Amino acid sequence: MKARKWLSFLGLSLLLVILAACGSDDNGSEANGNSEGNEASGSLLVSGSSAMQPLVAAAAEEFMAENSDADIQVQAGGSGTGLSQVAEGSVEIGNSDVFAEEKEGIPAEELVDFKIAVVGMTAAVNPEVGVKDISKEDLIKVFTGEIKNWKEVGGEDQEIVLVNRPDSSGTRATFVKYGLDGATPAEGITEDSSNTVKKIISETKGAIGYLAFSYFTDDSVTKLSVDGVEATDENVQNGDFPIWAYEHSYTKGEPTGLAKTFIDYMMNDDVQNNLLPEQGYIPATAMKVERDAEGNISNK
Amino acid sequence: MKNKELSAQDRLILSKKNRRLDEVRGKIYVTAAALIMISATIAITIFLGSKGMQSFITNGLNIFEFITSTDWNPVGENPSFGAFPFIFGSFAVTFLSALIAAPLGIGAAIFMTEIAPSWGRKILQPVIELLVGIPSVVYGFIGLTVLVPFLRDNIGGIGFSLLAGTIVLSIMILPTVISISTDALASLPNNLREGSYALGATRWQTIRKVLLKAAMPSLLTAVVLGMARAFGEALAVQMVIGNVRELPSSILDASATLTTIITLNMGHTTYGSLENNTLWSMGLILLVMSFAFILFIRYLSSRRKI
């Protein structure tokens, strides 16, 4: 009995020590930051884009397995939160689906942009609508509510049900900009999480929404090709498929210490060529085209 | 244990030594607790007040237009901020769910106190406690997987609707309504019942004409508290209501509430931007409404006769 009490007490104190260590994030990395920028210890706080969170969390886990002195915490919370917090200096790295220049109230010139990955997106429809390819013109008409039934674009006689993401969501912004050429989508069901969007599309007759490529893992929703171009990683890399976005990691000023080491780690070939595709992202290093904050495309 | 052997007089003398210190300590503790609570509430009010007014003061939005306009399009070429559909949605789900939960909840309370006090309580009490313990995201998920397809297949529309939000909310506020109503009915003095029976009234007549009348202010308080909870609920409603920013024309139409719009957009907007400020303004509306609910409850309890 006594031994057990002792054990549980030890366990509890260990837990408290770990919690206390986690609690002192902000100062840790600054204290450890040095000019060599090759530090792999200390702690680091990353926040922002929920689309990027699984990727960065997986990378952080592998990084911490290799560097036992490093403690990296990855929080989701949205691109807006990530950009705001990194600009304020309350986190070292802020992740975003959109360029900082595109968000109101962010001092983009103070931030340094690292394009970690690329995410392709396309329209997803309920498998029963009988459409696999759509012209961009029709896609815009579908989303603006001009076309109301799938039979008008060669599908079944089913009413179209739109599933949107919230106004300020990065996925929505990208889809509207490059998929709908800026046209405002008509009103429809709005859900915040891509998983919920996928669930709704798979269960609702005539539903259409938009998802990142990584969500097309089974047959429950159909991936639409646009203007005959298949929505694949290769076509995004070639610049043939237009709907894609960078996943950015922003730091305030040039990164130092652990922040720099971690960003370098995410940009190295091992992570870019293995971890990223595994998680459903396209490596930034594999892109043959480049895009700037204004949306201009150029060959790399 | 030790005190057991001492006489009552000895115990009094013993405790006298610590008495004053104990009094002071106790007083300091409870006063501190109260002061912290009060200052936290005041701080929240001031913070939300100043943050929520920013979109009108700094960004120059028209407060009247914000509340009454039905046009919400924050990211368009000419952004417009009309929150009326969300205010309407919040009130609609709140009142509709109260309409369902009030008769059900008060009925269950009557069952527990008047009809079957012993075994009714034994069964219903754990049921209520279970309902309280379920996290709201679970309610939302059940709503999304079971209720929405059910409504779509059997009643019509696309399933995501005011009705779905109302049903989920009314189950969520039932425990509040039941437990406060039960307390209200159970606290009624027994001579009310006995007097009524003595006059030859049946049990149902006693319940309907005497007990419900006497407990009415407290029962209304129970319903209003449930409504306050419904007004502030976000997650579960967000998953089933559809979050459409147009005014619904029937209860089978998708709709949105203030809380769902706040939780949908807060993470994507940047601090201090106009859109972010308008979300705070919606939060301020929620706070004002919760003040209104509380004022109403105070008014009801001041009318309480017993």
PDB file of N, CA, C and O in Angstrom, chain B residues 241-298:
ATOM      1  N   ILE B 241     -27.269  23.245 -37.951  1.00  0.00           N
ATOM      2  CA  ILE B 241     -28.207  24.287 -38.388  1.00  0.00           C
ATOM      3  C   ILE B 241     -27.935  24.726 -39.821  1.00  0.00           C
ATOM      4  O   ILE B 241     -28.783  25.337 -40.474  1.00  0.00           O
ATOM      5  N   GLY B 242     -26.739  24.410 -40.346  1.00  0.00           N
ATOM      6  CA  GLY B 242     -26.458  24.734 -41.739  1.00  0.00           C
ATOM      7  C   GLY B 242     -25.703  26.030 -41.953  1.00  0.00           C
ATOM      8  O   GLY B 242     -25.028  26.193 -42.953  1.00  0.00           O
ATOM      9  N   ASN B 243     -25.811  26.972 -41.024  1.00  0.00           N
ATOM     10  CA  ASN B 243     -25.061  28.230 -41.070  1.00  0.00           C
ATOM     11  C   ASN B 243     -25.224  29.000 -42.370  1.00  0.00           C
ATOM     12  O   ASN B 243     -24.252  29.375 -43.019  1.00  0.00           O
ATOM     13  N   VAL B 244     -26.446  29.218 -42.763  1.00  0.00           N
ATOM     14  CA  VAL B 244     -26.730  30.004 -43.955  1.00  0.00           C
ATOM     15  C   VAL B 244     -27.050  31.421 -43.509  1.00  0.00           C
ATOM     16  O   VAL B 244     -27.729  31.621 -42.517  1.00  0.00           O
ATOM     17  N   ARG B 245     -26.523  32.413 -44.253  1.00  0.00           N
ATOM     18  CA  ARG B 245     -26.711  33.778 -43.740  1.00  0.00           C
ATOM     19  C   ARG B 245     -27.942  34.472 -44.300  1.00  0.00           C
ATOM     20  O   ARG B 245     -27.986  35.680 -44.388  1.00  0.00           O
ATOM     21  N   GLU B 246     -28.900  33.697 -44.747  1.00  0.00           N
ATOM     22  CA  GLU B 246     -30.153  34.298 -45.193  1.00  0.00           C
ATOM     23  C   GLU B 246     -31.233  34.013 -44.173  1.00  0.00           C
ATOM     24  O   GLU B 246     -31.176  33.010 -43.464  1.00  0.00           O
ATOM     25  N   LEU B 247     -32.232  34.881 -44.127  1.00  0.00           N
ATOM     26  CA  LEU B 247     -33.340  34.647 -43.201  1.00  0.00           C
ATOM     27  C   LEU B 247     -34.082  33.378 -43.615  1.00  0.00           C
ATOM     28  O   LEU B 247     -34.385  33.196 -44.787  1.00  0.00           O
ATOM     29  N   PRO B 248     -34.359  32.491 -42.686  1.00  0.00           N
ATOM     30  CA  PRO B 248     -35.089  31.275 -43.037  1.00  0.00           C
ATOM     31  C   PRO B 248     -36.568  31.603 -43.272  1.00  0.00           C
ATOM     32  O   PRO B 248     -37.117  32.498 -42.635  1.00  0.00           O
ATOM     33  N   SER B 249     -37.191  30.898 -44.213  1.00  0.00           N
ATOM     34  CA  SER B 249     -38.612  31.170 -44.438  1.00  0.00           C
ATOM     35  C   SER B 249     -39.486  30.092 -43.816  1.00  0.00           C
ATOM     36  O   SER B 249     -40.695  30.246 -43.739  1.00  0.00           O
ATOM     37  N   SER B 250     -38.886  28.973 -43.395  1.00  0.00           N
ATOM     38  CA  SER B 250     -39.650  27.982 -42.642  1.00  0.00           C
ATOM     39  C   SER B 250     -38.698  27.306 -41.678  1.00  0.00           C
ATOM     40  O   SER B 250     -37.483  27.498 -41.772  1.00  0.00           O
ATOM     41  N   ILE B 251     -39.227  26.510 -40.749  1.00  0.00           N
ATOM     42  CA  ILE B 251     -38.299  25.903 -39.808  1.00  0.00           C
ATOM     43  C   ILE B 251     -37.538  24.742 -40.439  1.00  0.00           C
ATOM     44  O   ILE B 251     -36.666  24.172 -39.823  1.00  0.00           O
ATOM     45  N   LEU B 252     -37.835  24.417 -41.701  1.00  0.00           N
ATOM     46  CA  LEU B 252     -37.054  23.393 -42.378  1.00  0.00           C
ATOM     47  C   LEU B 252     -35.900  24.010 -43.162  1.00  0.00           C
ATOM     48  O   LEU B 252     -35.097  23.306 -43.777  1.00  0.00           O
ATOM     49  N   ASP B 253     -35.802  25.350 -43.151  1.00  0.00           N
ATOM     50  CA  ASP B 253     -34.707  26.025 -43.835  1.00  0.00           C
ATOM     51  C   ASP B 253     -33.469  26.058 -42.953  1.00  0.00           C
ATOM     52  O   ASP B 253     -33.570  26.169 -41.731  1.00  0.00           O
ATOM     53  N   ALA B 254     -32.298  25.998 -43.617  1.00  0.00           N
ATOM     54  CA  ALA B 254     -31.053  26.187 -42.879  1.00  0.00           C
ATOM     55  C   ALA B 254     -30.989  27.633 -42.412  1.00  0.00           C
ATOM     56  O   ALA B 254     -31.619  28.519 -42.980  1.00  0.00           O
ATOM     57  N   SER B 255     -30.239  27.865 -41.354  1.00  0.00           N
ATOM     58  CA  SER B 255     -30.185  29.187 -40.761  1.00  0.00           C
ATOM     59  C   SER B 255     -28.843  29.338 -40.051  1.00  0.00           C
ATOM     60  O   SER B 255     -27.970  28.483 -40.194  1.00  0.00           O
ATOM     61  N   ALA B 256     -28.652  30.403 -39.307  1.00  0.00           N
ATOM     62  CA  ALA B 256     -27.410  30.575 -38.539  1.00  0.00           C
ATOM     63  C   ALA B 256     -27.722  31.346 -37.280  1.00  0.00           C
ATOM     64  O   ALA B 256     -28.725  32.043 -37.201  1.00  0.00           O
ATOM     65  N   THR B 257     -26.885  31.199 -36.267  1.00  0.00           N
ATOM     66  CA  THR B 257     -27.065  31.991 -35.053  1.00  0.00           C
ATOM     67  C   THR B 257     -25.809  32.823 -34.806  1.00  0.00           C
ATOM     68  O   THR B 257     -24.770  32.605 -35.441  1.00  0.00           O
ATOM     69  N   LEU B 258     -25.905  33.778 -33.899  1.00  0.00           N
ATOM     70  CA  LEU B 258     -24.749  34.625 -33.572  1.00  0.00           C
ATOM     71  C   LEU B 258     -23.544  33.778 -33.176  1.00  0.00           C
ATOM     72  O   LEU B 258     -22.427  33.985 -33.644  1.00  0.00           O
ATOM     73  N   THR B 259     -23.795  32.794 -32.300  1.00  0.00           N
ATOM     74  CA  THR B 259     -22.675  32.003 -31.801  1.00  0.00           C
ATOM     75  C   THR B 259     -22.034  31.174 -32.910  1.00  0.00           C
ATOM     76  O   THR B 259     -20.819  31.033 -32.951  1.00  0.00           O
ATOM     77  N   THR B 260     -22.834  30.628 -33.821  1.00  0.00           N
ATOM     78  CA  THR B 260     -22.223  29.781 -34.854  1.00  0.00           C
ATOM     79  C   THR B 260     -21.379  30.638 -35.797  1.00  0.00           C
ATOM     80  O   THR B 260     -20.331  30.202 -36.251  1.00  0.00           O
ATOM     81  N   ILE B 261     -21.836  31.862 -36.085  1.00  0.00           N
ATOM     82  CA  ILE B 261     -21.046  32.717 -36.970  1.00  0.00           C
ATOM     83  C   ILE B 261     -19.729  33.113 -36.287  1.00  0.00           C
ATOM     84  O   ILE B 261     -18.664  33.139 -36.906  1.00  0.00           O
ATOM     85  N   ILE B 262     -19.797  33.382 -34.984  1.00  0.00           N
ATOM     86  CA  ILE B 262     -18.565  33.736 -34.265  1.00  0.00           C
ATOM     87  C   ILE B 262     -17.581  32.570 -34.308  1.00  0.00           C
ATOM     88  O   ILE B 262     -16.418  32.730 -34.677  1.00  0.00           O
ATOM     89  N   THR B 263     -18.033  31.373 -33.952  1.00  0.00           N
ATOM     90  CA  THR B 263     -17.087  30.257 -33.887  1.00  0.00           C
ATOM     91  C   THR B 263     -16.604  29.844 -35.278  1.00  0.00           C
ATOM     92  O   THR B 263     -15.479  29.410 -35.423  1.00  0.00           O
ATOM     93  N   LEU B 264     -17.436  30.014 -36.299  1.00  0.00           N
ATOM     94  CA  LEU B 264     -16.998  29.654 -37.645  1.00  0.00           C
ATOM     95  C   LEU B 264     -15.869  30.559 -38.115  1.00  0.00           C
ATOM     96  O   LEU B 264     -14.941  30.112 -38.769  1.00  0.00           O
ATOM     97  N   ASN B 265     -15.960  31.848 -37.800  1.00  0.00           N
ATOM     98  CA  ASN B 265     -15.063  32.811 -38.433  1.00  0.00           C
ATOM     99  C   ASN B 265     -13.918  33.319 -37.568  1.00  0.00           C
ATOM    100  O   ASN B 265     -12.955  33.859 -38.084  1.00  0.00           O
ATOM    101  N   MET B 266     -14.033  33.152 -36.239  1.00  0.00           N
ATOM    102  CA  MET B 266     -13.063  33.790 -35.361  1.00  0.00           C
ATOM    103  C   MET B 266     -11.624  33.398 -35.703  1.00  0.00           C
ATOM    104  O   MET B 266     -10.740  34.235 -35.759  1.00  0.00           O
ATOM    105  N   GLY B 267     -11.376  32.117 -35.942  1.00  0.00           N
ATOM    106  CA  GLY B 267     -10.007  31.670 -36.165  1.00  0.00           C
ATOM    107  C   GLY B 267      -9.405  32.133 -37.479  1.00  0.00           C
ATOM    108  O   GLY B 267      -8.191  32.237 -37.612  1.00  0.00           O
ATOM    109  N   HIS B 268     -10.247  32.431 -38.447  1.00  0.00           N
ATOM    110  CA  HIS B 268      -9.731  32.774 -39.767  1.00  0.00           C
ATOM    111  C   HIS B 268      -9.442  34.252 -39.924  1.00  0.00           C
ATOM    112  O   HIS B 268      -8.710  34.655 -40.814  1.00  0.00           O
ATOM    113  N   THR B 269     -10.065  35.084 -39.076  1.00  0.00           N
ATOM    114  CA  THR B 269      -9.878  36.525 -39.230  1.00  0.00           C
ATOM    115  C   THR B 269      -8.696  36.968 -38.385  1.00  0.00           C
ATOM    116  O   THR B 269      -8.325  36.312 -37.422  1.00  0.00           O
ATOM    117  N   THR B 270      -8.113  38.108 -38.756  1.00  0.00           N
ATOM    118  CA  THR B 270      -6.969  38.614 -37.994  1.00  0.00           C
ATOM    119  C   THR B 270      -7.438  39.640 -36.975  1.00  0.00           C
ATOM    120  O   THR B 270      -8.399  40.368 -37.223  1.00  0.00           O
ATOM    121  N   TYR B 271      -6.721  39.687 -35.843  1.00  0.00           N
ATOM    122  CA  TYR B 271      -7.108  40.603 -34.766  1.00  0.00           C
ATOM    123  C   TYR B 271      -7.174  42.031 -35.298  1.00  0.00           C
ATOM    124  O   TYR B 271      -6.290  42.468 -36.023  1.00  0.00           O
ATOM    125  N   GLY B 272      -8.178  42.747 -34.881  1.00  0.00           N
ATOM    126  CA  GLY B 272      -8.245  44.161 -35.217  1.00  0.00           C
ATOM    127  C   GLY B 272      -8.804  44.450 -36.595  1.00  0.00           C
ATOM    128  O   GLY B 272      -9.071  45.593 -36.925  1.00  0.00           O
ATOM    129  N   SER B 273      -9.000  43.418 -37.435  1.00  0.00           N
ATOM    130  CA  SER B 273      -9.604  43.687 -38.734  1.00  0.00           C
ATOM    131  C   SER B 273     -11.096  43.936 -38.541  1.00  0.00           C
ATOM    132  O   SER B 273     -11.667  43.547 -37.524  1.00  0.00           O
ATOM    133  N   LEU B 274     -11.687  44.592 -39.541  1.00  0.00           N
ATOM    134  CA  LEU B 274     -13.101  44.949 -39.415  1.00  0.00           C
ATOM    135  C   LEU B 274     -13.965  43.717 -39.177  1.00  0.00           C
ATOM    136  O   LEU B 274     -14.854  43.705 -38.324  1.00  0.00           O
ATOM    137  N   GLU B 275     -13.677  42.645 -39.924  1.00  0.00           N
ATOM    138  CA  GLU B 275     -14.510  41.454 -39.780  1.00  0.00           C
ATOM    139  C   GLU B 275     -14.391  40.869 -38.375  1.00  0.00           C
ATOM    140  O   GLU B 275     -15.376  40.462 -37.761  1.00  0.00           O
ATOM    141  N   ASN B 276     -13.154  40.864 -37.858  1.00  0.00           N
ATOM    142  CA  ASN B 276     -12.929  40.380 -36.501  1.00  0.00           C
ATOM    143  C   ASN B 276     -13.697  41.239 -35.496  1.00  0.00           C
ATOM    144  O   ASN B 276     -14.335  40.726 -34.571  1.00  0.00           O
ATOM    145  N   ASN B 277     -13.662  42.556 -35.701  1.00  0.00           N
ATOM    146  CA  ASN B 277     -14.379  43.455 -34.781  1.00  0.00           C
ATOM    147  C   ASN B 277     -15.883  43.204 -34.787  1.00  0.00           C
ATOM    148  O   ASN B 277     -16.528  43.266 -33.745  1.00  0.00           O
ATOM    149  N   THR B 278     -16.432  42.922 -35.987  1.00  0.00           N
ATOM    150  CA  THR B 278     -17.872  42.686 -36.024  1.00  0.00           C
ATOM    151  C   THR B 278     -18.223  41.400 -35.274  1.00  0.00           C
ATOM    152  O   THR B 278     -19.295  41.297 -34.692  1.00  0.00           O
ATOM    153  N   LEU B 279     -17.295  40.430 -35.261  1.00  0.00           N
ATOM    154  CA  LEU B 279     -17.563  39.208 -34.497  1.00  0.00           C
ATOM    155  C   LEU B 279     -17.629  39.536 -33.006  1.00  0.00           C
ATOM    156  O   LEU B 279     -18.468  39.000 -32.273  1.00  0.00           O
ATOM    157  N   TRP B 280     -16.741  40.446 -32.560  1.00  0.00           N
ATOM    158  CA  TRP B 280     -16.800  40.882 -31.161  1.00  0.00           C
ATOM    159  C   TRP B 280     -18.110  41.605 -30.873  1.00  0.00           C
ATOM    160  O   TRP B 280     -18.664  41.478 -29.788  1.00  0.00           O
ATOM    161  N   SER B 281     -18.557  42.394 -31.848  1.00  0.00           N
ATOM    162  CA  SER B 281     -19.834  43.092 -31.646  1.00  0.00           C
ATOM    163  C   SER B 281     -20.960  42.086 -31.439  1.00  0.00           C
ATOM    164  O   SER B 281     -21.859  42.301 -30.624  1.00  0.00           O
ATOM    165  N   MET B 282     -20.901  40.975 -32.191  1.00  0.00           N
ATOM    166  CA  MET B 282     -21.917  39.939 -31.992  1.00  0.00           C
ATOM    167  C   MET B 282     -21.798  39.353 -30.597  1.00  0.00           C
ATOM    168  O   MET B 282     -22.803  39.060 -29.946  1.00  0.00           O
ATOM    169  N   GLY B 283     -20.556  39.199 -30.130  1.00  0.00           N
ATOM    170  CA  GLY B 283     -20.355  38.726 -28.765  1.00  0.00           C
ATOM    171  C   GLY B 283     -20.974  39.676 -27.764  1.00  0.00           C
ATOM    172  O   GLY B 283     -21.580  39.249 -26.771  1.00  0.00           O
ATOM    173  N   LEU B 284     -20.837  40.983 -28.043  1.00  0.00           N
ATOM    174  CA  LEU B 284     -21.428  41.980 -27.151  1.00  0.00           C
ATOM    175  C   LEU B 284     -22.946  41.849 -27.125  1.00  0.00           C
ATOM    176  O   LEU B 284     -23.580  41.951 -26.069  1.00  0.00           O
ATOM    177  N   ILE B 285     -23.538  41.597 -28.309  1.00  0.00           N
ATOM    178  CA  ILE B 285     -24.993  41.391 -28.350  1.00  0.00           C
ATOM    179  C   ILE B 285     -25.379  40.214 -27.459  1.00  0.00           C
ATOM    180  O   ILE B 285     -26.350  40.274 -26.695  1.00  0.00           O
ATOM    181  N   LEU B 286     -24.586  39.144 -27.524  1.00  0.00           N
ATOM    182  CA  LEU B 286     -24.868  37.968 -26.686  1.00  0.00           C
ATOM    183  C   LEU B 286     -24.802  38.339 -25.212  1.00  0.00           C
ATOM    184  O   LEU B 286     -25.635  37.909 -24.408  1.00  0.00           O
ATOM    185  N   LEU B 287     -23.811  39.153 -24.832  1.00  0.00           N
ATOM    186  CA  LEU B 287     -23.666  39.550 -23.436  1.00  0.00           C
ATOM    187  C   LEU B 287     -24.869  40.393 -22.993  1.00  0.00           C
ATOM    188  O   LEU B 287     -25.441  40.164 -21.927  1.00  0.00           O
ATOM    189  N   VAL B 288     -25.237  41.343 -23.848  1.00  0.00           N
ATOM    190  CA  VAL B 288     -26.386  42.189 -23.526  1.00  0.00           C
ATOM    191  C   VAL B 288     -27.627  41.323 -23.340  1.00  0.00           C
ATOM    192  O   VAL B 288     -28.412  41.501 -22.402  1.00  0.00           O
ATOM    193  N   MET B 289     -27.771  40.328 -24.241  1.00  0.00           N
ATOM    194  CA  MET B 289     -28.935  39.454 -24.127  1.00  0.00           C
ATOM    195  C   MET B 289     -28.892  38.655 -22.831  1.00  0.00           C
ATOM    196  O   MET B 289     -29.919  38.455 -22.181  1.00  0.00           O
ATOM    197  N   SER B 290     -27.694  38.215 -22.432  1.00  0.00           N
ATOM    198  CA  SER B 290     -27.657  37.409 -21.216  1.00  0.00           C
ATOM    199  C   SER B 290     -27.962  38.298 -20.003  1.00  0.00           C
ATOM    200  O   SER B 290     -28.590  37.857 -19.044  1.00  0.00           O
ATOM    201  N   PHE B 291     -27.566  39.592 -20.068  1.00  0.00           N
ATOM    202  CA  PHE B 291     -28.003  40.534 -19.029  1.00  0.00           C
ATOM    203  C   PHE B 291     -29.528  40.630 -19.001  1.00  0.00           C
ATOM    204  O   PHE B 291     -30.149  40.646 -17.942  1.00  0.00           O
ATOM    205  N   ALA B 292     -30.110  40.706 -20.193  1.00  0.00           N
ATOM    206  CA  ALA B 292     -31.562  40.831 -20.279  1.00  0.00           C
ATOM    207  C   ALA B 292     -32.252  39.619 -19.665  1.00  0.00           C
ATOM    208  O   ALA B 292     -33.222  39.759 -18.909  1.00  0.00           O
ATOM    209  N   PHE B 293     -31.710  38.429 -19.970  1.00  0.00           N
ATOM    210  CA  PHE B 293     -32.282  37.212 -19.386  1.00  0.00           C
ATOM    211  C   PHE B 293     -32.220  37.277 -17.864  1.00  0.00           C
ATOM    212  O   PHE B 293     -33.176  36.943 -17.168  1.00  0.00           O
ATOM    213  N   ILE B 294     -31.058  37.731 -17.344  1.00  0.00           N
ATOM    214  CA  ILE B 294     -30.892  37.764 -15.893  1.00  0.00           C
ATOM    215  C   ILE B 294     -31.848  38.778 -15.263  1.00  0.00           C
ATOM    216  O   ILE B 294     -32.483  38.509 -14.242  1.00  0.00           O
ATOM    217  N   LEU B 295     -31.966  39.952 -15.896  1.00  0.00           N
ATOM    218  CA  LEU B 295     -32.900  40.957 -15.378  1.00  0.00           C
ATOM    219  C   LEU B 295     -34.306  40.375 -15.306  1.00  0.00           C
ATOM    220  O   LEU B 295     -35.041  40.581 -14.344  1.00  0.00           O
ATOM    221  N   PHE B 296     -34.669  39.629 -16.351  1.00  0.00           N
ATOM    222  CA  PHE B 296     -35.991  39.040 -16.403  1.00  0.00           C
ATOM    223  C   PHE B 296     -36.178  38.034 -15.263  1.00  0.00           C
ATOM    224  O   PHE B 296     -37.223  38.000 -14.613  1.00  0.00           O
ATOM    225  N   ILE B 297     -35.125  37.246 -15.011  1.00  0.00           N
ATOM    226  CA  ILE B 297     -35.202  36.281 -13.917  1.00  0.00           C
ATOM    227  C   ILE B 297     -35.331  36.993 -12.573  1.00  0.00           C
ATOM    228  O   ILE B 297     -36.111  36.591 -11.707  1.00  0.00           O
ATOM    229  N   ARG B 298     -34.566  38.107 -12.396  1.00  0.00           N
ATOM    230  CA  ARG B 298     -34.669  38.873 -11.149  1.00  0.00           C
ATOM    231  C   ARG B 298     -36.096  39.374 -10.965  1.00  0.00           C
ATOM    232  O   ARG B 298     -36.646  39.341  -9.882  1.00  0.00           O
TER     233      ARG B 298
END
